[in-house]
Amino acid sequence: MSKIVCVLYDDPVDGRPKTYARDDLPHLDRYPGGQTLPTPQGIDFTPGELLGSVSGELGLRNFLESHGHELVVTSDKDGDGSVLDRHLHDAEVVISQPFWPAYLTAERIAKAPNLKLAITAGIGSDHVDLSAAIEHGVTVAEVTYCNSISVAEHVSMMILSLVRNYLPSYQWVVDGGWNIADCVTRSYDLEGMHVGTVGAGRIGLAVLRRLKPFDVHLHYTDKHRLPAEVEAELGLTFHASPREMVPGCDVVTINAPLHPETENLFDDELLGSMKRGTYLVNTARGKIVDRDAVVRALESGRLAGYAGDVWFPQPAPADHPWRTMPNHGMTPHVSGSTLSAQARYAAGTREILECWFDGRPIRDEYLIVQGGQLAGTGAHSYTAAT
Ligand code: NDP
């Protein structure tokens, strides 16, 4: 019997929903590029229901308990004596979501002698100290592609929302006003603007594809160039580095993983090289930008707007300066946790657990660390010093 500790975000303030806005989810055959959706042997949840919060339990309880395992589900993950800390000493598996990350630091991993598997129910395992996982032989896996398109849709929404000044205009209506001039003095068309992505992997490329019909000029920078036919199809301009790309952009979106090369990439210097009035959207990771440099750039007008859903730490404290900085469109970390995405990453988590307990290999595309080294997707996307 194994103990599985699953760290999930809290339930809605009014409790678990009794009804939902829609009755079903669209059927998807495959992800772009051909990767198959999760293929667990079964699921014990209704796709479209809330699975990512504590009462949703990622739909895992029946499956795990019927196989004799113990499942602990909690949102209590930080501070001395948290439920997570109290169960770490004999946990074999820890499951966590980037939206409400259980930071598996080297210290915590050292206190968890039985820990063998850390699953990210989502994408992005930078909340796990990968070097410590390697050292202690902990396998790290995530559900690659499960919410890439969810995030790409969110990025597209946030770009339009900033450029069109949507949120302040909505607020005028809620406040009972009809202040057209107040709304439009910061409102522009996206058409004709130069839009660049730092990172053109699953999310970045999907953003480029979604923005193409808006008749914008598309730019990207990445460690590897996209195939020539993709560059031609989308009319992309490649730049060798963010430093080369951002000064020519009106809108920049960050879609690269957090690792030593990208940590604090958008500092005062890089932000200062941007055109006055650039919009910056970051749904990748909070630590890719310098928190206070972003505030300064918004206050000076270097940035006309900043939006995203990733912060550090998460949850963000009540006095985090991004809550009150000017011209922002921040949300909590939600872009990759739509009900649609939850159904995919709950199924992917179940698939990984089925493989683990049956002794079958976990898909290569889900692996980040295995056998004391970076593996699968991890070997491509991460460095052990993250
Ligand atoms: P991918 O690995 O498919 O794409 C990331 C791309 O970034 C790769 O092409 C990679 O290059 C490139 N890259 C890495 N380092 C640099 C760099 N220094 N400069 C420029 N490009 C770089 O990942 P995804 O698109 O699926 O996800 C991207 C990130 O988005 C994730 O790592 C995660 O942090 C975040 N994310 C956020 C979510 C949310 O809910 N907000 C949900 C899902 C993901 P190469 O592979 O060629 O080395």
Short mmCIF file of C-alpha atoms and ligand atoms in Angstrom, two decimals:
data_model
loop_
_atom_site.label_atom_id
_atom_site.label_comp_id
_atom_site.label_asym_id
_atom_site.label_seq_id
_atom_site.Cartn_x
_atom_site.Cartn_y
_atom_site.Cartn_z
CA MET A 1 0.00 0.00 0.00
CA SER A 2 1.30 3.46 -0.87
CA LYS A 3 0.46 6.89 0.47
CA ILE A 4 -0.37 9.48 -2.17
CA VAL A 5 -0.53 13.13 -1.12
CA CYS A 6 -2.43 15.34 -3.53
CA VAL A 7 -2.16 19.12 -3.10
CA LEU A 8 -5.02 20.98 -4.78
CA TYR A 9 -6.46 24.46 -4.66
CA ASP A 10 -9.36 25.32 -2.36
CA ASP A 11 -13.00 24.77 -3.30
CA PRO A 12 -15.11 27.74 -4.44
CA VAL A 13 -16.14 30.06 -1.59
CA ASP A 14 -19.75 28.84 -1.97
CA GLY A 15 -18.71 25.20 -1.95
CA ARG A 16 -18.65 22.58 -4.67
CA PRO A 17 -20.85 23.61 -7.64
CA LYS A 18 -24.14 21.75 -7.95
CA THR A 19 -24.58 22.73 -11.60
CA TYR A 20 -22.32 23.88 -14.39
CA ALA A 21 -22.69 26.45 -17.18
CA ARG A 22 -22.50 23.76 -19.85
CA ASP A 23 -23.55 20.12 -20.02
CA ASP A 24 -20.59 18.63 -21.85
CA LEU A 25 -17.15 19.22 -23.32
CA PRO A 26 -16.27 19.08 -27.01
CA HIS A 27 -14.58 15.89 -28.14
CA LEU A 28 -10.94 16.25 -29.18
CA ASP A 29 -9.20 13.56 -31.21
CA ARG A 30 -5.58 14.59 -30.79
CA TYR A 31 -3.41 17.51 -29.83
CA PRO A 32 -1.92 19.64 -32.62
CA GLY A 33 1.14 17.79 -33.86
CA GLY A 34 -0.47 14.40 -33.33
CA GLN A 35 0.20 13.54 -29.66
CA THR A 36 -2.69 11.51 -28.26
CA LEU A 37 -4.77 12.72 -25.34
CA PRO A 38 -4.38 10.84 -22.03
CA THR A 39 -5.30 7.16 -22.26
CA PRO A 40 -6.04 5.87 -18.75
CA GLN A 41 -7.71 2.46 -18.49
CA GLY A 42 -10.68 4.18 -16.86
CA ILE A 43 -11.87 7.37 -15.20
CA ASP A 44 -14.10 7.90 -12.17
CA PHE A 45 -15.19 11.47 -12.89
CA THR A 46 -17.49 13.36 -15.21
CA PRO A 47 -15.48 15.48 -17.66
CA GLY A 48 -16.55 19.09 -17.28
CA GLU A 49 -16.90 18.96 -13.49
CA LEU A 50 -14.55 20.71 -11.08
CA LEU A 51 -11.66 18.30 -10.48
CA GLY A 52 -8.72 20.55 -9.61
CA SER A 53 -9.98 21.68 -6.20
CA VAL A 54 -9.88 19.73 -2.96
CA SER A 55 -13.37 18.19 -3.29
CA GLY A 56 -12.66 17.20 -6.92
CA GLU A 57 -9.66 15.10 -5.84
CA LEU A 58 -8.67 14.85 -9.52
CA GLY A 59 -11.22 12.04 -9.61
CA LEU A 60 -8.62 9.71 -8.09
CA ARG A 61 -10.10 8.46 -4.80
CA ASN A 62 -12.05 5.40 -6.02
CA PHE A 63 -9.20 4.27 -8.22
CA LEU A 64 -6.52 4.60 -5.54
CA GLU A 65 -8.52 3.27 -2.60
CA SER A 66 -9.81 0.30 -4.58
CA HIS A 67 -6.18 -0.66 -5.13
CA GLY A 68 -5.48 -0.42 -1.39
CA HIS A 69 -3.66 2.90 -1.42
CA GLU A 70 -4.14 5.82 0.94
CA LEU A 71 -5.04 9.18 -0.61
CA VAL A 72 -4.56 12.42 1.32
CA VAL A 73 -5.97 15.52 -0.39
CA THR A 74 -5.21 18.96 0.99
CA SER A 75 -4.74 22.59 0.03
CA ASP A 76 -2.58 23.17 3.12
CA LYS A 77 0.91 23.26 1.64
CA ASP A 78 2.92 26.15 3.13
CA GLY A 79 4.19 27.15 6.52
CA ASP A 80 5.40 25.09 9.44
CA GLY A 81 3.21 22.13 10.23
CA SER A 82 1.24 22.20 6.97
CA VAL A 83 -0.70 19.04 6.11
CA LEU A 84 1.73 18.46 3.25
CA ASP A 85 4.71 18.60 5.61
CA ARG A 86 2.98 16.32 8.11
CA HIS A 87 2.48 13.59 5.49
CA LEU A 88 5.75 13.90 3.61
CA HIS A 89 7.70 11.48 5.81
CA ASP A 90 5.86 8.42 4.46
CA ALA A 91 4.44 9.67 1.15
CA GLU A 92 5.41 7.67 -1.95
CA VAL A 93 3.72 9.99 -4.42
CA VAL A 94 3.08 13.74 -4.28
CA ILE A 95 0.70 15.24 -6.83
CA SER A 96 0.52 19.00 -7.27
CA GLN A 97 -0.68 21.57 -9.78
CA PRO A 98 1.33 24.61 -10.92
CA PHE A 99 -1.71 26.77 -10.07
CA TRP A 100 -1.32 25.90 -6.38
CA PRO A 101 2.16 24.47 -6.31
CA ALA A 102 3.48 22.21 -3.58
CA TYR A 103 7.03 23.55 -3.62
CA LEU A 104 9.11 20.39 -3.38
CA THR A 105 12.32 22.01 -2.26
CA ALA A 106 15.56 20.12 -1.61
CA GLU A 107 14.79 20.39 2.11
CA ARG A 108 11.35 18.83 1.72
CA ILE A 109 12.64 16.08 -0.57
CA ALA A 110 15.31 15.25 2.04
CA LYS A 111 12.52 14.88 4.62
CA ALA A 112 10.60 12.45 2.40
CA PRO A 113 12.63 9.24 2.34
CA ASN A 114 9.80 7.22 0.74
CA LEU A 115 9.07 9.76 -2.00
CA LYS A 116 9.45 8.09 -5.38
CA LEU A 117 7.15 10.00 -7.73
CA ALA A 118 6.20 13.68 -8.05
CA ILE A 119 3.41 14.28 -10.56
CA THR A 120 2.56 17.70 -11.91
CA ALA A 121 -1.13 17.63 -12.78
CA GLY A 122 -0.54 20.20 -15.50
CA ILE A 123 2.61 21.43 -17.20
CA GLY A 124 5.72 23.01 -15.71
CA SER A 125 7.61 21.19 -12.93
CA ASP A 126 9.77 24.13 -11.83
CA HIS A 127 8.14 23.95 -8.36
CA VAL A 128 10.13 20.72 -7.88
CA ASP A 129 13.84 21.04 -7.13
CA LEU A 130 14.91 18.87 -10.03
CA SER A 131 18.50 18.53 -8.85
CA ALA A 132 17.25 17.16 -5.52
CA ALA A 133 14.83 14.85 -7.34
CA ILE A 134 17.73 13.56 -9.42
CA GLU A 135 19.91 13.08 -6.35
CA HIS A 136 17.20 11.22 -4.41
CA GLY A 137 16.02 9.07 -7.35
CA VAL A 138 12.56 10.68 -7.44
CA THR A 139 10.72 10.35 -10.76
CA VAL A 140 9.07 13.60 -11.91
CA ALA A 141 6.31 13.52 -14.52
CA GLU A 142 3.83 16.03 -15.93
CA VAL A 143 0.89 15.85 -18.32
CA THR A 144 2.50 17.36 -21.37
CA TYR A 145 0.12 19.21 -23.73
CA CYS A 146 -2.90 18.88 -21.41
CA ASN A 147 -3.45 22.64 -21.16
CA SER A 148 -1.21 24.16 -23.85
CA ILE A 149 -4.14 25.29 -25.99
CA SER A 150 -6.01 26.52 -22.89
CA VAL A 151 -3.06 28.83 -22.19
CA ALA A 152 -2.72 29.91 -25.82
CA GLU A 153 -6.39 30.97 -25.79
CA HIS A 154 -5.81 32.88 -22.55
CA VAL A 155 -2.78 34.66 -24.02
CA SER A 156 -4.77 35.69 -27.09
CA MET A 157 -7.57 36.97 -24.83
CA MET A 158 -5.15 38.95 -22.67
CA ILE A 159 -3.40 40.56 -25.64
CA LEU A 160 -6.72 41.75 -27.06
CA SER A 161 -7.96 42.74 -23.65
CA LEU A 162 -4.93 44.98 -22.98
CA VAL A 163 -4.73 46.55 -26.43
CA ARG A 164 -8.50 47.25 -26.56
CA ASN A 165 -8.60 48.44 -22.91
CA TYR A 166 -11.36 45.92 -22.21
CA LEU A 167 -11.17 45.58 -18.40
CA PRO A 168 -11.44 49.32 -17.54
CA SER A 169 -14.29 49.69 -20.08
CA TYR A 170 -16.14 46.77 -18.47
CA GLN A 171 -15.59 48.39 -15.06
CA TRP A 172 -17.28 51.62 -16.24
CA VAL A 173 -20.39 49.60 -17.08
CA VAL A 174 -20.39 47.78 -13.75
CA ASP A 175 -20.02 51.14 -11.99
CA GLY A 176 -23.11 52.49 -13.81
CA GLY A 177 -21.24 54.78 -16.23
CA TRP A 178 -21.29 55.35 -19.99
CA ASN A 179 -17.88 57.02 -20.15
CA ILE A 180 -16.89 56.35 -23.74
CA ALA A 181 -14.01 58.82 -23.79
CA ASP A 182 -12.56 57.36 -20.60
CA CYS A 183 -12.72 53.90 -22.17
CA VAL A 184 -11.25 54.75 -25.57
CA THR A 185 -8.36 56.99 -24.61
CA ARG A 186 -6.28 53.84 -24.07
CA SER A 187 -7.90 51.68 -26.77
CA TYR A 188 -6.17 50.61 -30.02
CA ASP A 189 -6.55 48.06 -32.81
CA LEU A 190 -4.23 45.08 -32.77
CA GLU A 191 -4.19 45.05 -36.57
CA GLY A 192 -0.80 45.99 -37.98
CA MET A 193 1.06 45.68 -34.68
CA HIS A 194 4.29 43.69 -34.27
CA VAL A 195 3.71 40.79 -31.91
CA GLY A 196 6.58 38.63 -30.66
CA THR A 197 6.79 35.48 -28.56
CA VAL A 198 9.72 34.42 -26.41
CA GLY A 199 9.48 30.68 -26.96
CA ALA A 200 7.63 29.06 -29.85
CA GLY A 201 6.95 25.62 -28.47
CA ARG A 202 3.49 24.15 -27.94
CA ILE A 203 1.97 27.31 -26.43
CA GLY A 204 4.02 29.93 -28.29
CA LEU A 205 3.31 28.41 -31.70
CA ALA A 206 -0.39 28.03 -30.88
CA VAL A 207 -0.48 31.74 -29.95
CA LEU A 208 1.18 32.67 -33.24
CA ARG A 209 -1.37 30.57 -35.15
CA ARG A 210 -4.28 32.16 -33.28
CA LEU A 211 -3.05 35.71 -33.87
CA LYS A 212 -2.26 35.26 -37.57
CA PRO A 213 -5.85 36.14 -38.70
CA PHE A 214 -5.57 39.52 -36.95
CA ASP A 215 -3.20 40.72 -39.70
CA VAL A 216 -0.32 41.43 -37.36
CA HIS A 217 3.42 41.07 -37.98
CA LEU A 218 4.55 37.95 -36.14
CA HIS A 219 7.99 37.53 -34.53
CA TYR A 220 9.55 34.83 -32.40
CA THR A 221 12.74 33.95 -30.60
CA ASP A 222 13.57 30.44 -29.51
CA LYS A 223 16.58 28.25 -28.95
CA HIS A 224 15.73 26.36 -32.13
CA ARG A 225 14.17 27.66 -35.33
CA LEU A 226 10.80 26.40 -36.44
CA PRO A 227 10.63 24.51 -39.76
CA ALA A 228 10.95 26.83 -42.77
CA GLU A 229 7.45 25.88 -43.97
CA VAL A 230 5.92 26.99 -40.64
CA GLU A 231 7.85 30.27 -40.78
CA ALA A 232 6.57 30.82 -44.33
CA GLU A 233 2.97 29.79 -43.55
CA LEU A 234 2.72 32.26 -40.65
CA GLY A 235 5.04 34.92 -42.10
CA LEU A 236 7.29 34.73 -39.05
CA THR A 237 10.40 36.80 -38.40
CA PHE A 238 12.98 34.89 -36.34
CA HIS A 239 15.25 36.71 -33.86
CA ALA A 240 18.31 35.11 -32.27
CA SER A 241 17.51 36.42 -28.77
CA PRO A 242 14.85 38.27 -26.76
CA ARG A 243 17.26 41.22 -26.68
CA GLU A 244 17.12 41.42 -30.49
CA MET A 245 13.38 40.88 -30.72
CA VAL A 246 11.67 43.00 -28.10
CA PRO A 247 12.71 46.54 -29.18
CA GLY A 248 10.77 46.11 -32.45
CA CYS A 249 7.60 44.71 -30.88
CA ASP A 250 4.35 46.39 -29.81
CA VAL A 251 3.25 43.27 -27.95
CA VAL A 252 5.46 40.62 -26.35
CA THR A 253 4.25 37.30 -24.96
CA ILE A 254 6.41 34.97 -22.86
CA ASN A 255 5.99 31.26 -23.54
CA ALA A 256 9.29 29.73 -22.39
CA PRO A 257 9.93 27.57 -19.34
CA LEU A 258 11.48 28.94 -16.16
CA HIS A 259 15.08 27.80 -16.00
CA PRO A 260 18.37 29.58 -15.30
CA GLU A 261 18.45 31.16 -18.78
CA THR A 262 15.01 32.71 -18.41
CA GLU A 263 14.88 33.56 -14.70
CA ASN A 264 14.68 37.35 -14.31
CA LEU A 265 15.07 37.73 -18.09
CA PHE A 266 12.75 40.76 -18.21
CA ASP A 267 14.73 43.06 -15.93
CA ASP A 268 15.04 46.87 -16.01
CA GLU A 269 17.50 46.66 -18.89
CA LEU A 270 15.41 44.46 -21.20
CA LEU A 271 12.19 46.28 -20.32
CA GLY A 272 14.02 49.57 -20.91
CA SER A 273 14.92 48.44 -24.45
CA MET A 274 11.24 48.11 -25.40
CA LYS A 275 9.27 50.78 -27.24
CA ARG A 276 7.27 53.14 -25.03
CA GLY A 277 3.78 51.68 -24.80
CA THR A 278 4.61 48.00 -25.32
CA TYR A 279 2.20 45.40 -23.93
CA LEU A 280 3.67 42.40 -22.10
CA VAL A 281 1.77 39.17 -21.44
CA ASN A 282 3.32 36.48 -19.26
CA THR A 283 1.53 33.20 -18.65
CA ALA A 284 4.78 31.23 -18.42
CA ARG A 285 6.21 31.79 -14.93
CA GLY A 286 6.31 34.82 -12.61
CA LYS A 287 10.04 34.59 -11.98
CA ILE A 288 10.84 35.13 -15.68
CA VAL A 289 10.21 38.84 -15.06
CA ASP A 290 11.63 41.08 -12.34
CA ARG A 291 8.58 41.83 -10.17
CA ASP A 292 9.49 45.41 -9.29
CA ALA A 293 10.94 46.27 -12.72
CA VAL A 294 7.50 45.46 -14.22
CA VAL A 295 5.85 47.85 -11.75
CA ARG A 296 8.39 50.57 -12.63
CA ALA A 297 7.87 50.03 -16.37
CA LEU A 298 4.09 50.38 -16.01
CA GLU A 299 4.44 53.50 -13.87
CA SER A 300 6.81 55.12 -16.39
CA GLY A 301 4.67 54.16 -19.39
CA ARG A 302 7.40 52.00 -20.94
CA LEU A 303 4.80 49.24 -20.66
CA ALA A 304 1.27 50.27 -21.65
CA GLY A 305 -0.06 47.14 -20.02
CA TYR A 306 0.95 43.90 -18.33
CA ALA A 307 -1.20 40.81 -18.05
CA GLY A 308 -0.73 37.22 -17.11
CA ASP A 309 -1.62 34.66 -14.50
CA VAL A 310 1.71 33.58 -13.08
CA TRP A 311 3.18 35.01 -9.89
CA PHE A 312 5.80 34.17 -7.33
CA PRO A 313 5.05 32.87 -4.83
CA GLN A 314 1.66 31.30 -5.40
CA PRO A 315 -0.78 32.08 -3.93
CA ALA A 316 0.38 35.71 -4.17
CA PRO A 317 0.23 37.61 -0.87
CA ALA A 318 -2.53 40.20 -0.45
CA ASP A 319 0.01 43.03 -0.66
CA HIS A 320 1.74 41.81 -3.85
CA PRO A 321 2.43 44.97 -5.90
CA TRP A 322 1.02 43.42 -9.08
CA ARG A 323 -2.47 43.57 -7.54
CA THR A 324 -2.40 47.37 -7.53
CA MET A 325 0.05 48.41 -10.28
CA PRO A 326 -1.43 50.55 -13.09
CA ASN A 327 -2.82 49.13 -16.34
CA HIS A 328 -2.60 45.47 -15.46
CA GLY A 329 -4.88 42.62 -16.37
CA MET A 330 -3.69 39.97 -13.92
CA THR A 331 -5.70 36.92 -12.92
CA PRO A 332 -4.83 34.22 -10.42
CA HIS A 333 -3.10 31.25 -12.07
CA VAL A 334 -6.10 30.00 -14.04
CA SER A 335 -5.25 29.86 -17.72
CA GLY A 336 -4.34 26.18 -17.69
CA SER A 337 -7.08 25.06 -15.33
CA THR A 338 -10.29 25.44 -17.32
CA LEU A 339 -12.81 22.68 -16.75
CA SER A 340 -11.75 21.42 -20.19
CA ALA A 341 -8.08 21.26 -19.17
CA GLN A 342 -8.90 19.69 -15.80
CA ALA A 343 -10.54 16.73 -17.51
CA ARG A 344 -7.35 16.16 -19.52
CA TYR A 345 -4.87 16.54 -16.71
CA ALA A 346 -6.96 14.46 -14.30
CA ALA A 347 -7.01 11.69 -16.92
CA GLY A 348 -3.27 12.15 -17.55
CA THR A 349 -2.51 11.93 -13.83
CA ARG A 350 -4.54 8.73 -13.64
CA GLU A 351 -2.64 7.35 -16.65
CA ILE A 352 0.71 8.10 -14.97
CA LEU A 353 -0.44 6.46 -11.70
CA GLU A 354 -1.75 3.37 -13.53
CA CYS A 355 1.64 3.00 -15.24
CA TRP A 356 3.48 3.55 -11.96
CA PHE A 357 1.57 0.97 -9.96
CA ASP A 358 1.46 -1.57 -12.84
CA GLY A 359 5.20 -1.22 -13.42
CA ARG A 360 4.62 -0.06 -17.00
CA PRO A 361 6.73 2.74 -18.54
CA ILE A 362 5.35 6.26 -18.25
CA ARG A 363 5.12 7.93 -21.67
CA ASP A 364 8.39 9.58 -22.62
CA GLU A 365 6.60 12.87 -23.31
CA TYR A 366 5.37 12.97 -19.70
CA LEU A 367 8.78 12.34 -18.10
CA ILE A 368 10.88 15.13 -16.61
CA VAL A 369 13.22 13.17 -14.32
CA GLN A 370 13.72 9.41 -14.14
CA GLY A 371 16.49 7.12 -12.98
CA GLY A 372 18.55 9.92 -11.48
CA GLN A 373 18.64 12.09 -14.59
CA LEU A 374 16.56 14.42 -16.71
CA ALA A 375 14.48 12.28 -19.05
CA GLY A 376 11.95 12.58 -21.87
CA THR A 377 10.50 16.09 -22.13
CA GLY A 378 12.62 17.12 -19.13
CA ALA A 379 15.87 16.32 -20.93
CA HIS A 380 14.79 18.68 -23.70
CA SER A 381 13.20 21.51 -21.70
CA TYR A 382 14.91 21.73 -18.31
CA THR A 383 18.30 22.09 -16.73
CA ALA A 384 18.95 20.40 -13.41
CA ALA A 385 19.92 23.64 -11.66
CA THR A 386 16.38 25.10 -11.92
P1 NDP B 1 7.44 23.94 -24.77
O1 NDP B 1 8.59 23.19 -24.18
O2 NDP B 1 6.63 23.28 -25.82
O3 NDP B 1 7.95 25.32 -25.39
C1 NDP B 1 8.81 26.17 -24.74
C2 NDP B 1 9.72 26.79 -25.77
O4 NDP B 1 10.54 27.75 -25.14
C3 NDP B 1 10.63 25.75 -26.43
O5 NDP B 1 10.54 25.89 -27.81
C4 NDP B 1 11.98 26.14 -25.88
O6 NDP B 1 13.05 25.90 -26.77
C5 NDP B 1 11.83 27.62 -25.69
N1 NDP B 1 12.85 28.19 -24.84
C6 NDP B 1 13.48 27.66 -23.78
N2 NDP B 1 14.37 28.53 -23.28
C7 NDP B 1 14.32 29.63 -24.06
C8 NDP B 1 15.00 30.85 -24.06
N3 NDP B 1 15.96 31.10 -23.14
N4 NDP B 1 14.70 31.78 -25.00
C9 NDP B 1 13.76 31.50 -25.93
N5 NDP B 1 13.07 30.34 -25.98
C10 NDP B 1 13.34 29.42 -25.05
O7 NDP B 1 6.54 24.39 -23.54
P2 NDP B 1 5.02 24.88 -23.58
O8 NDP B 1 4.83 25.77 -24.74
O9 NDP B 1 4.10 23.73 -23.40
O10 NDP B 1 4.96 25.70 -22.21
C11 NDP B 1 5.81 26.83 -21.99
C12 NDP B 1 5.76 27.21 -20.53
O11 NDP B 1 4.47 27.73 -20.23
C13 NDP B 1 5.91 26.03 -19.56
O12 NDP B 1 7.26 25.75 -19.31
C14 NDP B 1 5.21 26.54 -18.33
O13 NDP B 1 6.13 27.22 -17.50
C15 NDP B 1 4.20 27.52 -18.87
N6 NDP B 1 2.83 27.01 -18.72
C16 NDP B 1 1.93 27.80 -18.06
C17 NDP B 1 0.67 27.35 -17.85
C18 NDP B 1 -0.35 28.21 -17.16
O14 NDP B 1 -1.34 27.68 -16.69
N7 NDP B 1 -0.15 29.50 -17.10
C19 NDP B 1 0.23 26.01 -18.28
C20 NDP B 1 1.22 25.32 -19.08
C21 NDP B 1 2.48 25.80 -19.24
P3 NDP B 1 13.62 24.44 -27.10
O15 NDP B 1 12.59 23.45 -26.75
O16 NDP B 1 13.88 24.53 -28.54
O17 NDP B 1 14.83 24.29 -26.27
#
